[in-house]
Amino acid sequence: MFVKPPSHTRPTLWKGKEKATEEPEFEDLNPTITYRTLFAQNLGVRDPLRVIALCDSDAFYAACEMIRLGIPDKPLVVLQWSSLIAVNYPARKFGITRMMNVQDALQLCPELVVVHVATYKEGEKEPGYWDNPDTKTHKVSLDMYRRESVKMLQLYKEGLPETTEVEKASIDEAFMDLTRPTRQILLERYPYLAQVPDDAPLGLDTPLPPPPQVSWDGLGTVVPIDPSITEELESPSTWHDVALSIAAECMEKVRQHIKAILGYTTSAGIARNKFLAKLCASYRKPMNQSILRNAAIPGYLKPMAFQKIRFLGGKLGKSLASEYDVSTVADLLRISLDEMQSKFGEESIWIYEVLRGIDHTEVKEKQTVNKSMLASKNLPQPVTQLSEGYHWIRVLAAELALRLNEARETTPNLWPKTLVLSARNVKALDSRRSKQAPWPFVKEVTVDVVAAAADKLWRELADPHAPMKIIGLGLAFTGVEGVEVGLKSIDTFFNTSLKPPSKRALEEDVLNTEPEVEAATERTTRNISKESSSFVCSRCGQKLSLPPSATRTEAERQAALALIQMEHDDFHVALELSKVSDNAPSRQTMIGVAPKDKPRKKRRKESPQGIAKFFTKG
Ligand code: DCP
Ligand code: CA
């Protein structure tokens, strides 16, 4: 069904009006499905029966704490230093929001349960819930949330049909491509579709017979085709609607399964692509799933403030708004692709497409092997002498030891190849320095073992005779992967001593292979390619490069890239926060850094082009 552009012509205010054309707004909402389409195995992202879901946990950190404490219905917030980072739904009823300070929240709801996130404390092997944690001495631990996230992802995989592709999207969100299983179920339920009828005029290219009318009862909230009509008449179903309804059944089941096993409530969005699934997941929250039929896409998108769309909320959105004097998606639909590209560069085709509900991004399970584990901290007070570094190294070592041991619970033979310590010394010419050492085979990776190895790197890295003002430290295991099966049992390599490895052991126990690393954080996919000195951000497409160096080792390169990426991640989070409120705290307060910290300076020299320039600070 081709939906015509609106017949009315609004008074045009935008400057680009003369170039705006009456291009089709929403094409392909009801494509003809033939037997050939139905039988095709690999139509990929252009499959007209494509069905994608995004499942997001409700008030995730707060839910983890509610379950840990066994208080299911009380208003509760999770605090990180002085910022609220998660507010459960009972607390939201009191008007409490994430951007509020804790005193204001308590005023609104005196019985509010306030939980500070767990923190690592020097001398403790595991993070804990201490009274009055202090950013000067503690480091935030998100380990419990990560663990719960892993369990949830596992349940999605177990609870959905085997042919579903599941991609973790953030700590509490996952995309599911349900195209294959829904097609399979559809063919089982409507077996008459499995054979091209003898009298089909065009053979395989004959359109499918009319679909049955879908009953959406019990499947979630169906986004209305015309949002202005409260009691919408039932509109005829399409085969894509049938596929959506099957996907909705699967999602309802898996969400109930997660609630029963882990206790978490979730919300889901189900639509024809990732962009729309994500967008409509928050249509009715919490504990709900929303279904966006193709026919409802125009009515859903057009009245929406376009700056609500991911990546259009920051500078780029502001620039679009002022360039064309527009505020809704409908306003922007009038801008032609040529016009947009002439002002915002070639890549702005993605803006043009998302405004029309088009997104061909794949759902792809991310690699879990070959990665690095990074514990990092922006220091509340700069380290200015060697002796001040040990405290933080121990805190980072505790996090790293715990992360590795936890990962080994699911992959027992997991082994890092290298330990890398990186520091940002604003007083040094080469402000980002790192040192690495091959990671020895020691039986138990304890805090002591990691800290001892890291202390040694610290002494190599921090020159006590040179000016020192270290504002950030990172400790990483790189090249973390399962040890070769051929080794039979890695126990044979273990040093049974629980003591930290000797200096000699650290120097001698060399693994020759260079680490192959995929550093990963919760918020951004990292694509550190081997031997590359740059990375392309998966969120904004911007390329960030390291300055050339003839002497940098592989592990140093990876560590330096990881640091740049961390900064870039922070910038994205800051950008997102800026959408929510101009007074929002920076991510630095969100990830365990003293609120007093100054914003970090951008280091890139080249000025970005096209859309990229909207994703830089300043
Ligand atoms: N988070 C954070 N800092 C932010 C945003 C989020 O630390 N600025 C953490 C806490 C959240 C979790 O990430 O619980 C998931 O983020 P969501 O944006 O999905 O928010 P919630 O799950 O808390 O709430 P909702 O029910 O709205 O999804
Ligand atoms: Ca969530």
Coordinates of C-alpha atoms in Angstrom, one line a residue, residues 207-618:
P207 CA 0.5 -13.6 -4.4
L208 CA -0.5 -15.6 -1.3
P209 CA -4.3 -15.9 -0.6
P210 CA -5.8 -13.3 1.7
P211 CA -4.6 -13.9 5.3
P212 CA -6.8 -14.8 8.3
Q213 CA -7.9 -11.9 10.5
V214 CA -5.5 -11.7 13.4
S215 CA -6.8 -11.5 16.9
W216 CA -4.4 -9.5 19.0
D217 CA -6.0 -10.4 22.3
G218 CA -3.4 -11.3 24.9
L219 CA -0.5 -10.4 22.6
G220 CA 0.2 -6.9 23.9
T221 CA -0.7 -3.3 23.0
V222 CA -1.2 -2.7 19.3
V223 CA -0.2 0.8 18.2
P224 CA -3.3 2.3 16.5
I225 CA -3.2 3.1 12.8
D226 CA -4.7 6.5 13.4
P227 CA -3.7 7.8 16.9
S228 CA -6.5 10.4 16.8
I229 CA -9.2 7.7 16.9
T230 CA -9.8 6.1 20.2
E231 CA -12.0 3.2 19.1
E232 CA -10.4 2.1 15.9
L233 CA -12.3 -0.2 13.7
E234 CA -10.5 -3.5 13.0
S235 CA -8.5 -3.1 9.9
P236 CA -7.9 -6.1 7.6
S237 CA -4.8 -8.1 8.5
T238 CA -1.8 -8.7 6.3
W239 CA 0.6 -11.7 6.2
H240 CA 3.1 -9.5 8.0
D241 CA 0.5 -8.9 10.8
V242 CA 0.3 -12.7 11.1
A243 CA 4.0 -12.9 11.4
L244 CA 4.0 -10.1 14.0
S245 CA 1.3 -11.9 16.0
I246 CA 3.4 -15.1 16.0
A247 CA 6.4 -13.2 17.2
A248 CA 4.3 -11.5 19.9
E249 CA 3.3 -15.0 21.1
C250 CA 6.9 -16.0 21.4
M251 CA 7.9 -12.8 23.1
E252 CA 5.0 -13.0 25.6
K253 CA 6.1 -16.5 26.5
V254 CA 9.8 -15.7 26.9
R255 CA 9.0 -12.6 29.0
Q256 CA 6.8 -14.6 31.3
H257 CA 9.6 -17.2 31.6
I258 CA 12.1 -14.5 32.6
K259 CA 9.7 -13.2 35.2
A260 CA 9.1 -16.6 36.6
I261 CA 12.7 -17.7 36.7
L262 CA 14.6 -14.4 37.6
G263 CA 11.8 -12.1 38.7
Y264 CA 12.5 -9.3 36.3
T265 CA 9.7 -7.6 34.4
T266 CA 10.4 -6.5 30.9
S267 CA 8.9 -4.5 28.1
A268 CA 9.2 -5.3 24.4
G269 CA 8.6 -3.7 21.0
I270 CA 7.8 -5.8 18.0
A271 CA 8.0 -4.3 14.5
R272 CA 9.5 -4.8 11.1
N273 CA 13.0 -3.6 12.0
K274 CA 15.4 -2.8 14.8
F275 CA 14.8 1.0 14.8
L276 CA 11.0 0.6 15.1
A277 CA 11.2 -2.3 17.6
K278 CA 13.4 -0.2 19.9
L279 CA 11.2 2.9 19.5
C280 CA 7.9 1.2 20.2
A281 CA 9.3 -0.9 23.2
S282 CA 8.7 2.2 25.3
Y283 CA 5.2 2.8 23.9
R284 CA 3.6 1.4 27.1
K285 CA 6.0 0.6 29.9
P286 CA 6.4 -1.3 32.2
M287 CA 5.6 -4.9 31.9
N288 CA 4.1 -4.7 28.5
Q289 CA 4.8 -5.4 24.9
S290 CA 3.8 -3.1 22.0
I291 CA 3.2 -4.2 18.4
L292 CA 3.8 -1.8 15.6
R293 CA 2.0 -3.0 12.5
N294 CA 3.3 -1.6 9.2
A295 CA 0.0 0.1 8.7
A296 CA 0.5 2.0 12.0
I297 CA 4.0 3.3 11.1
P298 CA 3.1 6.6 9.5
G299 CA 0.6 7.5 12.3
Y300 CA 3.1 6.6 14.9
L301 CA 6.1 8.4 13.5
K302 CA 4.6 11.5 11.9
P303 CA 3.5 13.4 15.0
M304 CA 6.6 12.4 16.9
A305 CA 9.1 15.1 17.9
F306 CA 12.0 13.9 15.6
Q307 CA 14.5 14.8 18.3
K308 CA 13.2 11.8 20.3
I309 CA 14.8 9.6 17.7
R310 CA 18.1 8.2 18.7
F311 CA 21.1 10.2 17.5
L312 CA 18.8 13.0 16.4
G313 CA 18.5 14.4 19.9
G314 CA 21.8 16.2 20.1
K315 CA 23.6 18.7 18.0
L316 CA 22.5 17.1 14.7
G317 CA 18.8 17.4 15.8
K318 CA 19.3 21.0 16.8
S319 CA 20.9 21.7 13.5
L320 CA 18.1 20.0 11.5
A321 CA 15.5 21.9 13.5
S322 CA 17.1 25.3 12.9
E323 CA 18.0 24.6 9.2
Y324 CA 14.5 23.6 8.3
D325 CA 12.5 25.1 11.2
V326 CA 10.9 21.8 11.9
S327 CA 9.9 19.8 15.0
T328 CA 8.1 16.7 14.0
V329 CA 8.9 13.8 11.8
A330 CA 6.1 14.9 9.5
D331 CA 7.8 18.3 9.1
L332 CA 11.1 16.6 8.1
L333 CA 9.5 14.3 5.7
R334 CA 9.1 17.2 3.3
I335 CA 12.8 17.6 2.9
S336 CA 14.1 15.7 -0.1
L337 CA 17.1 13.3 0.1
D338 CA 19.1 15.6 -2.2
E339 CA 18.5 18.6 0.0
M340 CA 19.4 16.7 3.1
Q341 CA 22.5 15.3 1.7
S342 CA 23.7 18.6 0.3
K343 CA 23.5 20.1 3.8
F344 CA 24.3 17.1 6.0
G345 CA 26.5 14.9 3.9
E346 CA 26.1 11.7 2.0
E347 CA 25.5 9.6 5.2
S348 CA 22.4 11.6 6.1
I349 CA 20.5 9.0 4.0
W350 CA 20.0 7.2 7.3
I351 CA 18.1 10.1 8.6
Y352 CA 16.0 10.1 5.5
E353 CA 15.3 6.4 5.9
V354 CA 14.6 6.3 9.7
L355 CA 12.1 9.1 9.3
R356 CA 10.3 6.7 6.9
G357 CA 10.5 3.8 9.2
I358 CA 13.2 2.1 7.2
D359 CA 16.2 0.4 8.8
H360 CA 18.2 -2.4 7.3
T361 CA 20.5 -3.1 10.2
E362 CA 21.0 -6.7 11.0
V363 CA 20.5 -8.4 14.3
K364 CA 23.7 -10.1 14.9
E365 CA 25.0 -12.0 17.9
K366 CA 28.2 -10.4 19.1
Q367 CA 31.4 -12.3 19.5
T368 CA 32.0 -13.2 23.0
V369 CA 35.5 -14.6 22.6
N370 CA 38.7 -12.8 21.8
K371 CA 38.0 -9.9 24.0
S372 CA 39.6 -7.8 26.6
M373 CA 38.4 -7.0 30.1
L374 CA 39.0 -3.5 31.2
A375 CA 38.7 -2.0 34.6
S376 CA 39.2 1.8 34.6
K377 CA 38.8 4.8 36.8
N378 CA 39.0 8.5 36.2
L379 CA 40.7 9.5 39.4
P380 CA 38.9 11.9 41.8
Q381 CA 42.3 13.4 42.7
P382 CA 45.2 13.2 40.3
V383 CA 48.0 10.8 41.3
T384 CA 51.2 12.9 41.5
Q385 CA 53.6 10.4 42.9
L386 CA 54.4 6.7 42.6
S387 CA 53.2 5.7 46.0
E388 CA 49.7 7.1 45.4
G389 CA 49.0 4.7 42.5
Y390 CA 49.0 1.4 44.4
H391 CA 45.7 2.0 46.1
W392 CA 43.9 2.4 42.7
I393 CA 45.7 -0.4 41.1
R394 CA 44.5 -2.7 43.9
V395 CA 40.9 -1.5 43.4
L396 CA 41.2 -2.1 39.6
A397 CA 42.9 -5.5 40.2
A398 CA 40.0 -6.6 42.4
E399 CA 37.5 -5.8 39.7
L400 CA 39.5 -7.5 37.0
A401 CA 40.1 -10.7 39.1
L402 CA 36.4 -10.9 39.8
R403 CA 35.4 -10.4 36.2
L404 CA 37.8 -13.1 35.0
N405 CA 36.7 -15.6 37.6
E406 CA 33.1 -15.0 36.8
A407 CA 33.7 -15.4 33.1
R408 CA 35.4 -18.7 33.9
E409 CA 32.2 -19.9 35.5
T410 CA 30.8 -20.2 32.0
T411 CA 34.0 -20.7 30.1
P412 CA 36.3 -22.5 32.4
N413 CA 39.5 -22.5 30.4
L414 CA 39.4 -18.8 29.7
W415 CA 42.8 -17.3 29.8
P416 CA 44.2 -13.8 29.2
K417 CA 47.3 -13.4 27.3
T418 CA 48.4 -10.0 28.5
L419 CA 47.9 -7.7 31.4
V420 CA 48.0 -4.0 30.3
L421 CA 48.2 -1.0 32.6
S422 CA 47.4 2.4 31.0
A423 CA 47.6 5.8 32.5
R424 CA 46.7 9.3 31.4
N425 CA 49.3 11.7 32.6
V426 CA 48.4 15.2 31.7
K427 CA 51.9 16.4 32.6
A428 CA 53.6 14.2 30.1
L429 CA 54.1 14.7 26.4
D430 CA 52.9 11.3 25.6
S431 CA 49.9 11.6 27.9
R432 CA 48.6 8.1 27.3
R433 CA 51.1 5.6 28.3
S434 CA 50.8 1.9 28.9
K435 CA 52.8 -1.0 29.9
Q436 CA 52.1 -4.6 29.4
A437 CA 53.3 -8.0 30.5
P438 CA 52.4 -11.5 29.4
W439 CA 50.0 -13.0 31.8
P440 CA 51.5 -16.1 33.5
F441 CA 49.7 -19.3 34.2
V442 CA 48.9 -19.2 37.9
K443 CA 46.2 -21.4 39.2
E444 CA 44.1 -18.8 41.0
V445 CA 43.7 -15.4 39.6
T446 CA 43.3 -13.6 43.0
V447 CA 43.4 -9.9 43.6
D448 CA 46.9 -10.3 45.1
V449 CA 48.2 -11.9 41.9
V450 CA 46.7 -9.3 39.6
A451 CA 47.7 -6.4 41.9
A452 CA 51.3 -7.7 42.2
A453 CA 51.7 -7.9 38.4
A454 CA 50.0 -4.5 37.9
D455 CA 52.2 -3.0 40.6
K456 CA 55.2 -4.0 38.6
L457 CA 53.8 -2.4 35.5
W458 CA 53.0 0.7 37.5
R459 CA 56.7 1.0 38.5
E460 CA 57.7 0.7 34.9
L461 CA 55.2 3.2 33.7
A462 CA 55.3 5.9 36.3
D463 CA 58.6 7.8 36.2
P464 CA 59.0 9.2 39.7
H465 CA 61.5 11.8 38.3
A466 CA 59.3 13.2 35.7
P467 CA 56.3 15.5 36.2
M468 CA 53.3 13.3 37.1
K469 CA 49.6 14.2 37.1
I470 CA 47.7 11.0 36.3
I471 CA 44.0 11.5 36.0
G472 CA 42.9 8.2 34.7
L473 CA 44.1 4.6 35.1
G474 CA 43.0 1.5 33.3
L475 CA 43.9 -2.1 33.9
A476 CA 43.0 -4.7 31.2
F477 CA 43.4 -8.3 30.4
T478 CA 43.7 -8.6 26.7
G479 CA 43.6 -11.6 24.4
V480 CA 41.1 -13.3 26.7
E481 CA 40.2 -16.6 25.1
G482 CA 39.6 -20.2 25.8
V483 CA 42.9 -22.1 26.1
E484 CA 43.6 -24.6 23.3
V485 CA 41.9 -28.0 23.9
G486 CA 45.2 -29.5 22.7
L487 CA 46.7 -28.5 26.0
K488 CA 44.6 -31.3 27.6
S489 CA 44.4 -29.7 31.0
I490 CA 45.7 -26.4 31.8
D491 CA 46.2 -27.6 35.3
T492 CA 49.5 -29.0 34.2
F493 CA 50.7 -25.5 33.6
F494 CA 49.5 -24.1 36.9
N495 CA 51.8 -22.9 39.5
T496 CA 49.9 -24.2 42.6
S497 CA 51.1 -21.5 44.8
L498 CA 48.5 -18.9 45.8
K499 CA 51.2 -16.3 46.2
P500 CA 51.6 -13.6 43.6
P501 CA 53.8 -14.7 40.8
S502 CA 57.5 -13.9 41.3
K503 CA 59.1 -11.3 39.2
R504 CA 60.9 -14.0 37.4
A505 CA 57.8 -15.9 36.6
L506 CA 56.3 -12.7 35.2
E507 CA 59.3 -12.1 33.0
E508 CA 59.8 -15.6 31.8
D509 CA 56.4 -17.0 31.3
V510 CA 56.0 -15.6 27.8
L511 CA 53.2 -16.5 25.5
N512 CA 54.4 -15.6 22.1
T513 CA 51.3 -15.0 20.2
E514 CA 50.1 -11.4 20.1
P515 CA 46.7 -10.9 21.7
E516 CA 43.7 -10.6 19.4
V517 CA 41.4 -8.3 21.2
E518 CA 37.9 -7.1 21.0
A519 CA 37.4 -4.7 23.8
A520 CA 33.8 -4.5 24.8
T521 CA 31.8 -2.3 27.1
E522 CA 28.2 -2.2 28.0
R523 CA 27.4 0.8 25.9
T524 CA 29.2 0.7 22.7
T525 CA 30.4 -2.1 20.4
R526 CA 34.1 -1.9 20.0
N527 CA 35.6 -2.8 16.8
I528 CA 39.3 -2.9 17.4
S529 CA 40.7 -4.5 14.4
K530 CA 44.0 -6.2 14.5
E531 CA 46.9 -3.8 13.6
S532 CA 44.6 -0.9 13.1
S533 CA 45.3 2.3 14.9
S534 CA 41.8 3.6 14.6
F535 CA 38.2 2.5 15.2
V536 CA 34.9 3.4 13.8
C537 CA 32.2 4.1 16.4
S538 CA 29.2 1.9 15.8
R539 CA 26.9 4.5 17.1
C540 CA 27.9 7.6 15.1
G541 CA 30.2 6.2 12.4
Q542 CA 33.0 8.5 13.4
K543 CA 36.5 7.3 13.0
L544 CA 39.0 8.0 15.8
S545 CA 42.7 7.4 15.3
L546 CA 45.7 7.1 17.4
P547 CA 48.7 9.3 16.6
P548 CA 51.3 7.3 14.7
S549 CA 53.9 5.5 16.8
A550 CA 56.9 3.4 15.7
T551 CA 57.5 1.9 19.0
R552 CA 54.0 1.0 20.3
T553 CA 53.5 -2.7 21.0
E554 CA 50.3 -4.5 20.0
A555 CA 49.0 -4.5 23.5
E556 CA 49.8 -0.9 24.0
R557 CA 48.0 -0.1 20.8
Q558 CA 44.9 -1.9 22.1
A559 CA 45.1 -0.2 25.4
A560 CA 45.4 3.2 23.9
L561 CA 42.5 2.5 21.6
A562 CA 40.4 1.2 24.5
L563 CA 41.1 4.5 26.3
I564 CA 40.0 6.6 23.3
Q565 CA 36.9 4.5 23.0
M566 CA 36.1 4.9 26.6
E567 CA 36.2 8.6 26.2
H568 CA 34.1 8.4 23.1
D569 CA 31.5 6.3 24.9
D570 CA 31.4 8.8 27.7
F571 CA 30.8 11.5 25.1
H572 CA 27.8 9.6 23.7
V573 CA 26.4 9.0 27.1
A574 CA 26.8 12.7 27.8
L575 CA 25.1 13.5 24.5
E576 CA 22.2 11.3 25.5
L577 CA 21.9 12.8 28.9
S578 CA 22.0 16.3 27.4
K579 CA 18.8 15.3 25.5
V580 CA 17.1 14.6 28.8
S581 CA 18.0 17.7 30.6
D582 CA 20.4 20.6 30.2
N583 CA 21.1 20.3 33.9
A584 CA 21.8 16.6 33.7
P585 CA 24.9 15.3 35.5
S586 CA 27.6 14.2 33.2
R587 CA 28.3 10.5 32.7
Q588 CA 31.4 11.0 34.9
T589 CA 29.0 11.1 37.9
M590 CA 27.3 8.0 36.5
I591 CA 30.3 5.8 36.1
G592 CA 31.9 6.4 39.4
V593 CA 33.9 9.6 39.1
A594 CA 33.8 12.5 41.4
P595 CA 31.3 15.1 40.2
K596 CA 34.0 17.7 40.6
D597 CA 36.0 16.2 37.7
K598 CA 36.5 18.5 34.8
P599 CA 35.1 17.4 31.5
R600 CA 37.8 15.7 29.5
K601 CA 39.3 17.4 26.6
K602 CA 38.8 16.1 23.1
R603 CA 42.1 15.0 21.5
R604 CA 41.2 14.4 18.0
K605 CA 42.9 16.8 15.6
E606 CA 41.2 16.2 12.3
S607 CA 37.9 18.0 12.0
P608 CA 35.1 15.5 11.3
Q609 CA 33.1 15.8 8.2
G610 CA 29.4 15.4 7.3
I611 CA 27.2 14.0 10.1
A612 CA 30.3 13.2 12.2
K613 CA 30.7 16.9 13.1
F614 CA 27.5 16.7 15.0
F615 CA 28.9 14.0 17.2
T616 CA 31.8 16.0 18.6
K617 CA 32.0 18.1 21.7
G618 CA 32.2 21.8 21.8

